[in-house]
Coordinates of C-alpha atoms in Angstrom, one line a residue:
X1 CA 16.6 27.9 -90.6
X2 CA 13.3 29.6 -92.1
X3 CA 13.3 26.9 -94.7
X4 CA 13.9 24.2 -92.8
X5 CA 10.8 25.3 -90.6
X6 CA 8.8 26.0 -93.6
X7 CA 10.1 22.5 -95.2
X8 CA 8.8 21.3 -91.6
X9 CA 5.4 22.7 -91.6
X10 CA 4.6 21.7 -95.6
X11 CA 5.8 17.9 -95.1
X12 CA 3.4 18.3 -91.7
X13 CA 0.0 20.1 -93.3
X14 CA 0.8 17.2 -96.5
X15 CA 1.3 14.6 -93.5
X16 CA -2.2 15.9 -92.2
X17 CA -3.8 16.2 -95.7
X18 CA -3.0 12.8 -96.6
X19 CA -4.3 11.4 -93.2
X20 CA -7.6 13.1 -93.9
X21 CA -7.4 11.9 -97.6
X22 CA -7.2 8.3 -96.4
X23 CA -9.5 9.2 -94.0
X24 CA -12.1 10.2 -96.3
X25 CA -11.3 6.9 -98.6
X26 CA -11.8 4.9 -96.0
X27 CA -15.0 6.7 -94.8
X28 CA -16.5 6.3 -98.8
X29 CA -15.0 2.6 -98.3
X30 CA -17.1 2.0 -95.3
X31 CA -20.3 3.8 -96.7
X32 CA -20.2 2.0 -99.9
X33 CA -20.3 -1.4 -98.1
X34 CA -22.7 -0.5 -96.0
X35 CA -24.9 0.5 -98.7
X36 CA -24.2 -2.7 -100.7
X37 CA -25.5 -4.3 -97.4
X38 CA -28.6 -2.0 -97.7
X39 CA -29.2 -3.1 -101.6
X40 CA -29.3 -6.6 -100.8
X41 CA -32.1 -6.4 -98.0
X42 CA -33.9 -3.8 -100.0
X43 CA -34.1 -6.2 -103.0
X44 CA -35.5 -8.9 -101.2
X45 CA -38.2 -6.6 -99.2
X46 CA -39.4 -5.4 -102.4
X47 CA -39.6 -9.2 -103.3
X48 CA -41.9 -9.3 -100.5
X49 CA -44.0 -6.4 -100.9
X50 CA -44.6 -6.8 -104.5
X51 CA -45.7 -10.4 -104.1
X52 CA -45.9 -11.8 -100.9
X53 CA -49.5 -13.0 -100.1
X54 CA -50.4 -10.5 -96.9
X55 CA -49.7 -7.0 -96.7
X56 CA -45.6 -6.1 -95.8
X57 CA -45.6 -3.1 -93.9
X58 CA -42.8 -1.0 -94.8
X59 CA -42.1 0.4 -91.7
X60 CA -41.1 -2.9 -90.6
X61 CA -38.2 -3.0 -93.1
X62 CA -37.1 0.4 -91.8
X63 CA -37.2 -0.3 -88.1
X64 CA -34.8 -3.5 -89.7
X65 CA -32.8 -1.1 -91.3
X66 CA -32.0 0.9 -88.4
X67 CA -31.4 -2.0 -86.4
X68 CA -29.3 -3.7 -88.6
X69 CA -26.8 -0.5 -88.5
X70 CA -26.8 -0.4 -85.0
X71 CA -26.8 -3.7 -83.9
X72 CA -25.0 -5.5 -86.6
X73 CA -23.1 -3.4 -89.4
X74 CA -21.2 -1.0 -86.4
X75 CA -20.2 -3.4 -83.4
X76 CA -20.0 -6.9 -85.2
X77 CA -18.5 -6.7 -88.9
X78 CA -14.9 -6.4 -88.1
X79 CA -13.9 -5.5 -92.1
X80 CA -16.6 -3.1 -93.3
X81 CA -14.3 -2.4 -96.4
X82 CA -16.3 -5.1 -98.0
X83 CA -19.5 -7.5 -97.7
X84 CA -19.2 -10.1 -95.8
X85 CA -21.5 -13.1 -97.5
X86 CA -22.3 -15.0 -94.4
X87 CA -23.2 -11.9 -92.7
X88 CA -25.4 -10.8 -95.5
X89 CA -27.4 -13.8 -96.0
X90 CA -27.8 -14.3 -91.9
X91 CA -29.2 -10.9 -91.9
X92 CA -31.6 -10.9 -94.8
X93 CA -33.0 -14.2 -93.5
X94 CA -33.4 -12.5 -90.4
X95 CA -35.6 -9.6 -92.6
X96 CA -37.3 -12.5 -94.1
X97 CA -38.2 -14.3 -90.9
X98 CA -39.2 -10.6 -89.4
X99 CA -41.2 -9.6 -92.3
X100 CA -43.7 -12.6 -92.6
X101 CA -46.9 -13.8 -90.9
X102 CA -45.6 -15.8 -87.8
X103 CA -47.7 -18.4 -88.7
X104 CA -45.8 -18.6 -92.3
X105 CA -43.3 -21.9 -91.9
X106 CA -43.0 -21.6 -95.6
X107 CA -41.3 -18.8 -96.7
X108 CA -37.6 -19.0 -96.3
X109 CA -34.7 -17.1 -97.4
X110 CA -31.6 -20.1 -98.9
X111 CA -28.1 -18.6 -99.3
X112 CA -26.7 -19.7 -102.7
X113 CA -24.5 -22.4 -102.2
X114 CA -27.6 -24.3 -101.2
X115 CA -30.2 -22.7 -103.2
X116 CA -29.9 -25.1 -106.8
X117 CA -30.4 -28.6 -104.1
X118 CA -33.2 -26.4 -102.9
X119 CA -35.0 -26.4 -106.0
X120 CA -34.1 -29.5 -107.3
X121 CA -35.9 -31.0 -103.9
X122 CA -39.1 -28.7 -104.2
X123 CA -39.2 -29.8 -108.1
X124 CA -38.6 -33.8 -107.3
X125 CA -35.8 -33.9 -109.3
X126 CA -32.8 -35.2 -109.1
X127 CA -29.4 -35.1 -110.5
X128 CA -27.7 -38.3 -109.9
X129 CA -27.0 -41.9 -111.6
X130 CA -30.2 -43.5 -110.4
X131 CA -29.2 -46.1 -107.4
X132 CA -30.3 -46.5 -103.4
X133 CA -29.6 -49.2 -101.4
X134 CA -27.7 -50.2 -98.7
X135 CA -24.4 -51.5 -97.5
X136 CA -24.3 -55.8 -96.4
X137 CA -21.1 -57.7 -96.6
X138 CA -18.9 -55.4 -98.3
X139 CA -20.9 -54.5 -101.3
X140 CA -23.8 -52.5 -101.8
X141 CA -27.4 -53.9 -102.4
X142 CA -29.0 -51.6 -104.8
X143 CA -32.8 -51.7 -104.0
X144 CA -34.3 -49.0 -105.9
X145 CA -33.1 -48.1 -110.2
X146 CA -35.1 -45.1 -111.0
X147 CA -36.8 -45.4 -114.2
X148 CA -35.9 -42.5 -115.7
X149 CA -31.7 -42.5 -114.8
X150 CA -28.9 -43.3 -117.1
X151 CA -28.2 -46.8 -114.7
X152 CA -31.9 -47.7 -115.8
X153 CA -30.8 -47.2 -119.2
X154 CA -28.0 -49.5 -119.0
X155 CA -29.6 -52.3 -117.6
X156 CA -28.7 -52.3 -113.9
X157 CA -31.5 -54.0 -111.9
X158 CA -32.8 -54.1 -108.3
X159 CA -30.8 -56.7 -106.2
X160 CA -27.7 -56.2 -107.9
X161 CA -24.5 -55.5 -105.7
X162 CA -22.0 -52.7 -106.4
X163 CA -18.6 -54.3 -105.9
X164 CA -16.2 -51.6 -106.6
X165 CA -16.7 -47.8 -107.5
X166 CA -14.2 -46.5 -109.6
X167 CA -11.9 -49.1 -109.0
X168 CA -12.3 -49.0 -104.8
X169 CA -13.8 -51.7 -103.0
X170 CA -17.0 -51.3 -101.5
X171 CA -15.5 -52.9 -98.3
X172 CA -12.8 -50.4 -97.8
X173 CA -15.1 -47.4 -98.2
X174 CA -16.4 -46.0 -94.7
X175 CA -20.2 -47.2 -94.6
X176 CA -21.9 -43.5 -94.8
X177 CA -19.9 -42.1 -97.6
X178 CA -21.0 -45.2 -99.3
X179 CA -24.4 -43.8 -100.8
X180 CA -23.0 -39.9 -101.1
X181 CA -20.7 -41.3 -104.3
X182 CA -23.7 -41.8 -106.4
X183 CA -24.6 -38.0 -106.4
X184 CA -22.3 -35.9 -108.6
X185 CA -22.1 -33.2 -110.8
X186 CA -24.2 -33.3 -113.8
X187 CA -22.2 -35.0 -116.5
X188 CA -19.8 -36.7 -114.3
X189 CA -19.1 -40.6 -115.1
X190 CA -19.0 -43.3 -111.8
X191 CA -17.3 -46.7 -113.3
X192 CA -18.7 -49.7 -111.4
X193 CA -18.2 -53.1 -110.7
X194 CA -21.5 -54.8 -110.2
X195 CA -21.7 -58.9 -109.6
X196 CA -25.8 -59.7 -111.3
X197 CA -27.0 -62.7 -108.8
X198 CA -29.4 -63.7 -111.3
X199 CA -26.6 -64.2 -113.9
X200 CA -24.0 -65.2 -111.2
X201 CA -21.3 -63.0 -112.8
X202 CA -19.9 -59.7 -112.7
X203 CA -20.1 -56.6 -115.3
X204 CA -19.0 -53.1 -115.4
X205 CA -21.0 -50.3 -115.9
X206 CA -19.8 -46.5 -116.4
X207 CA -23.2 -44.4 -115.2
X208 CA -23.4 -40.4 -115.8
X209 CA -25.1 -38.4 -113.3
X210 CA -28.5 -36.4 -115.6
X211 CA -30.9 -34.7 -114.6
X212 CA -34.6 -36.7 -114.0
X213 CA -37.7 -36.4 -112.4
X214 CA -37.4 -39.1 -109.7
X215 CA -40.1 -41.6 -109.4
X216 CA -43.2 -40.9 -107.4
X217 CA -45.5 -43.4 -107.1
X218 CA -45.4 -47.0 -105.4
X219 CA -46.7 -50.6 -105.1
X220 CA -46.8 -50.8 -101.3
X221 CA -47.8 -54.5 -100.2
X222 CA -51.3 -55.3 -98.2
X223 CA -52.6 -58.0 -96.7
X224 CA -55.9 -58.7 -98.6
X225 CA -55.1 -58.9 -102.8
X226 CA -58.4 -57.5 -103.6
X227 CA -56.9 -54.1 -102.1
X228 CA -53.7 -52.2 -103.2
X229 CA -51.9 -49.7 -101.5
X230 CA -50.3 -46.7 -104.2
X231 CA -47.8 -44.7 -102.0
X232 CA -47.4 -41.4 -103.6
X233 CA -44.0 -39.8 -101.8
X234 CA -44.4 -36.8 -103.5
X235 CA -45.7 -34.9 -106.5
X236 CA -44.3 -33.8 -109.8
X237 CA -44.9 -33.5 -113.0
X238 CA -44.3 -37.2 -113.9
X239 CA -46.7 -38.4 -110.7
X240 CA -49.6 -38.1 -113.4
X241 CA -48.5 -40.8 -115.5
X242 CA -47.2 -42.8 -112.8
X243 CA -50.9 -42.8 -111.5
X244 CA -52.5 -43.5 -114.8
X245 CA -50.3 -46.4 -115.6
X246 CA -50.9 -47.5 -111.8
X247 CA -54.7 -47.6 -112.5
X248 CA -54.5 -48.7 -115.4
X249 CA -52.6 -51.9 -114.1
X250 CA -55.3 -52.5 -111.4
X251 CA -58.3 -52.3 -114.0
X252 CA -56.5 -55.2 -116.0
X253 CA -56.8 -56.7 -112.9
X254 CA -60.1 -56.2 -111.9
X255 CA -59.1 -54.5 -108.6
X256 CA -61.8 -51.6 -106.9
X257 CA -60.6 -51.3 -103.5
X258 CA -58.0 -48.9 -103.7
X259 CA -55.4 -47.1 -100.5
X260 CA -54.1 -43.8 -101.3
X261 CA -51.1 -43.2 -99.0
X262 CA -50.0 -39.6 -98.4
X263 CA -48.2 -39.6 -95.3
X264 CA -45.4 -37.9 -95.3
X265 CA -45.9 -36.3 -98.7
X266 CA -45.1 -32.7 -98.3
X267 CA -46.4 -31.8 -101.5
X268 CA -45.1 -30.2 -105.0
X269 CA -46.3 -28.7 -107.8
X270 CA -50.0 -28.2 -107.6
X271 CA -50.6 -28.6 -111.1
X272 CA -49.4 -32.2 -110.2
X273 CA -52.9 -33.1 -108.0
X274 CA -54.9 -31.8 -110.9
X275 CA -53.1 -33.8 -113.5
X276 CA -54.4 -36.8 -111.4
X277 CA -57.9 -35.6 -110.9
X278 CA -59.5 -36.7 -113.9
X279 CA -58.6 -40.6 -112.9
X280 CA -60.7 -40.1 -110.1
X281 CA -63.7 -36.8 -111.1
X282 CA -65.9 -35.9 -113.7
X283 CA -64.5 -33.8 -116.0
X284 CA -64.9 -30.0 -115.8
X285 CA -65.4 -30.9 -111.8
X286 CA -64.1 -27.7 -110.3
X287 CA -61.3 -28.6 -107.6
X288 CA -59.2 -25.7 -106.2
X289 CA -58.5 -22.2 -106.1
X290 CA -55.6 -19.5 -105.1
X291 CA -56.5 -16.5 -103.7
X292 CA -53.6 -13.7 -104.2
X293 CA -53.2 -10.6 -103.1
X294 CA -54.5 -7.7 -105.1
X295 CA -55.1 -10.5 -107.7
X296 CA -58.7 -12.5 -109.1
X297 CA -58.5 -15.7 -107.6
X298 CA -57.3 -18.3 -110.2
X299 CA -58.7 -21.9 -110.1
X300 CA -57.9 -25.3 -111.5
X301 CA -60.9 -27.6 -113.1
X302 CA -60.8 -31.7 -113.7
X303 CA -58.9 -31.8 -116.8
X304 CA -59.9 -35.2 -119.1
X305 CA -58.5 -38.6 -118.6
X306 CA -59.1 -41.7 -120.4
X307 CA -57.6 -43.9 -117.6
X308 CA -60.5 -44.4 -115.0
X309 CA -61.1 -45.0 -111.2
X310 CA -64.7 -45.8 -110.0
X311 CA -63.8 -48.4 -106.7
X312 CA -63.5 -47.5 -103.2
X313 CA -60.9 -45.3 -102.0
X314 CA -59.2 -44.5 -98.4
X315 CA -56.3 -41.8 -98.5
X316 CA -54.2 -42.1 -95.8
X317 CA -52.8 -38.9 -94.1
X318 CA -50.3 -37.2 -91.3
X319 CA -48.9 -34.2 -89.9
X320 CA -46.3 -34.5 -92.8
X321 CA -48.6 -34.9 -95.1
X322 CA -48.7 -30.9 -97.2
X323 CA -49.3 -28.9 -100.1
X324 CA -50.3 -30.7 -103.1
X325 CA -51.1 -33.3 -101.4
X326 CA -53.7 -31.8 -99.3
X327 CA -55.4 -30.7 -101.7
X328 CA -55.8 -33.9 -103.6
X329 CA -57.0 -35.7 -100.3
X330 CA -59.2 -32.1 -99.7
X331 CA -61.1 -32.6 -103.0
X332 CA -61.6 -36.1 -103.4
X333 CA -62.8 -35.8 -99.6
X334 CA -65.2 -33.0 -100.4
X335 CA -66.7 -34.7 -103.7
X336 CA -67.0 -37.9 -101.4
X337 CA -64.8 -39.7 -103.6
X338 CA -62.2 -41.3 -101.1
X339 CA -62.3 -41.5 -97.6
X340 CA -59.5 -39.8 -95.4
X341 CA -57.7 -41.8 -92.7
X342 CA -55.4 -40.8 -90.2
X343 CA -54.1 -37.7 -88.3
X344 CA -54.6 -33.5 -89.8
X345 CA -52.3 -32.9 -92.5
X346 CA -49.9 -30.2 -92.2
X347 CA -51.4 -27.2 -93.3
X348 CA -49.7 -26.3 -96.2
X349 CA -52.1 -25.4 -98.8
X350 CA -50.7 -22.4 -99.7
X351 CA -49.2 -21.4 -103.4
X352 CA -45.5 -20.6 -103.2
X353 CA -42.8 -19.3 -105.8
X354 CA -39.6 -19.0 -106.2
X355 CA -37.7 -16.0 -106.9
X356 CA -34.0 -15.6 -107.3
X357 CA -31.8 -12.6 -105.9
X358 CA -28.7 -11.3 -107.9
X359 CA -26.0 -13.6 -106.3
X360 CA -28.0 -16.9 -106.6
X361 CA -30.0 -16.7 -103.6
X362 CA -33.0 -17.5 -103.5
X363 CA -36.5 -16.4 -101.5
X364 CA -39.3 -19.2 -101.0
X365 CA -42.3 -17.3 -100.4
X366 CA -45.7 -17.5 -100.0
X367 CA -47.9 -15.9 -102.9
X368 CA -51.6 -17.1 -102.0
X369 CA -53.8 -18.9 -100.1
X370 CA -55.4 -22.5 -101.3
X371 CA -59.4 -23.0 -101.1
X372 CA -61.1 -25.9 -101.8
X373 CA -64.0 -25.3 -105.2
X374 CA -66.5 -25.3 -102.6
X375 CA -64.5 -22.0 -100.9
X376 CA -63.5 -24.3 -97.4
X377 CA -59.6 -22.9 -96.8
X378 CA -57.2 -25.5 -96.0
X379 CA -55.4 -23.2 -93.0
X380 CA -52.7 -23.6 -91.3
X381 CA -54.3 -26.4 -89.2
X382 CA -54.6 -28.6 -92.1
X383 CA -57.2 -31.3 -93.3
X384 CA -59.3 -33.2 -90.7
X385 CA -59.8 -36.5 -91.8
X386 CA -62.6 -38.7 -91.5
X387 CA -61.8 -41.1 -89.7
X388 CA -58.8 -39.9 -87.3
X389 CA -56.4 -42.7 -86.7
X390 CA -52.9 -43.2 -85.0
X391 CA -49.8 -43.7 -87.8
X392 CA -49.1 -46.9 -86.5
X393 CA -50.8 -49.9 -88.6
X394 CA -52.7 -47.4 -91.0
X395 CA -52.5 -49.3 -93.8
X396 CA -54.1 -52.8 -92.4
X397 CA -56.5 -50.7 -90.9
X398 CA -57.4 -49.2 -94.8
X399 CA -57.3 -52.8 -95.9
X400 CA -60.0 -54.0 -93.5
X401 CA -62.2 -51.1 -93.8
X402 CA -62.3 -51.5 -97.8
X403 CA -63.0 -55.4 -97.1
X404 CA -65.8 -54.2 -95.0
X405 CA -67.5 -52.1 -96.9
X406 CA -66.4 -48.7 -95.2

């Protein structure tokens, strides 16, 4: 009986020991995750503090910190044996959004499986087989071949219509998923069936999806043809040699009344505006300048440029309207080179960087501050034009003013 009450009590304390074994795994469990949680926000606060362009005050992050435990890790992750992606990401763009100057719409946490089209979008590149266009009668009307995709390199022109895609008809394809099978992976192959009205027959093409800088810069039409309108949609680095072969085309021609439109531009790489400075500036002209924190600021001058502007100029801008495009319509404005027409621009002349966190996420943030040469800011209120304008008719109102001498 002794043993079977001593069997009792050491198959009860191991019971117990083992309970408070598990116990204490689970607890490490728990407190490991919780600290990988930790690792993650701490790694992008210290992307902050180290670079962001105002002052991050650290007790911010640890009031976070604290709140994050309480409000988020203990009552709302239900496994906290391991990380939990979503809630990560949710909570360190919450840190992010905490962390920054309220008035900063720029900096921006972007979860991974988003973060590569993010960059590919702030870069103007694109990975893809070149066509847009639209759906009429069953086929597809391709009304724009970018110049520098692999469907530009084998021939397929503007006006063509896509019959078939790998083997499918256009007609039986719903209407929106239409345009979404010309973006695919890089390296990929789409086989079409394309009927050429010009030739009045029908090839077939097999396009590979590359990488390429997507064009930039457009012939818009006007109503007077001593005036053309370039459209620049964005900036990047190919924008320069768009403009230069743009100008270049209207000096053949004898044109001097030129229309600049911005609108809706939200910008790129800066270094893209100073590429096309020299078309328009005296070389060595200083244009613009980024202040950083606990940093000299660093400024751009008029690089040289054999291809030559020296007519009229109006630059048309809006409320979406941003970055590097600012500051091209902000110089040219300041050295009374070009007129500005239209609506404030967005207020977006500030330097940003990317930096990526160790699970492919990455932080957009906000390094400096942009000044003009002549040390105006461009805050967050943006450019004021010259001449402000409604959107509506903007460019027949250009037209009219360049006719008349404005």
């Amino acid at each position: 009986m002794n043993k079977l009450i001593a069997l009792g009590v050491l198959l009860m304390s191991l019971a117990i020991a083992g309970y408070t074994i598990n116990k204490m795994i689970q607890k490490r469990k728990v407190e490991d995750t919780y600290n990988q949680y930790i690792k993650y926000l701490k790694a992008a606060y210290d992307i902050m503090q180290q670079n962001y362009y105002l002052e991050v005050n650290p007790a911010n992050f640890e009031q976070y910190v604290k709140e994050f435990k309480e409000r988020i890790f203990i009552p709302q992750v239900k496994d906290k044996t391991k990380v939990d992606d979503a809630i990560k990401h949710v909570a360190t763009g919450i840190l992010i959004s905490r962390l920054k100057d309220p008035k900063d719409s720029f900096t921006t946490f972007v979860p991974p499986n988003i973060a590569k089209q993010f960059k590919d979008s702030l870069l103007g590149s694109a990975g893809d087989v070149g066509l847009e266009g639209h759906v009429k009668d069953g086929r597809f009307v391709i009304t724009q071949v970018e110049p520098r995709s692999d469907a530009k390199v084998k021939g397929v022109q503007v006006n063509d219509e896509v019959v078939k895609i790998d083997g499918k008809p256009v007609s039986e394809i719903p209407e929106q998923d239409v345009s979404k099978l010309f973006s695919l992976a890089l390296g990929k192959e789409l086989n079409l069936e394309i009927f050429s009205p010009i030739k009045a027959s029908t090839y077939t093409v097999i396009l590979v999806s590359t990488q390429y800088f997507k064009q930039s810069v457009f012939f818009v039409p006007t109503s007077n043809p001593q005036v053309v309108c370039l459209q620049i949609r964005f900036f990047n680095e190919q924008t320069g040699n768009e403009m230069r072969e743009a100008v270049q085309s209207l000096n053949s021609q004898s044109v001097n009344k030129l229309i600049i439109d911005l609108r809706n531009n939200g910008g790129g790489p800066p270094l893209a505006a100073w590429d096309i400075s020299g078309i328009f500036l005296n070389a060595q002209d200083k244009l613009f300048y980024y202040l950083r924190r606990n940093q000299a600021p660093s400024g751009l001058i008029t690089p040289e440029s054999k291809v030559k502007f020296n007519g009229q100029v109006i630059i048309l801008t809006n409320k979406g309207t941003g970055s590097a495009a600012e500051i091209f319509a902000g110089f040219m404005q300041a050295y009374n080179k070009a007129k500005v027409l239209g609506d404030n621009t967005a207020g977006q002349v500030f330097l940003k960087s990317l930096f990526d966190l160790p699970d492919g996420a990455v932080i957009e943030l906000t390094v400096g501050k942009g000044y003009l040469f002549n040390g105006n800011p461009i805050d967050f209120d943006g450019l004021k034009p010259d001449m402000a304008a409604p959107d509506t008719g903007l460019i027949e109102q250009a037209t009219q003013a360049l006719v008349g001498g404005a």
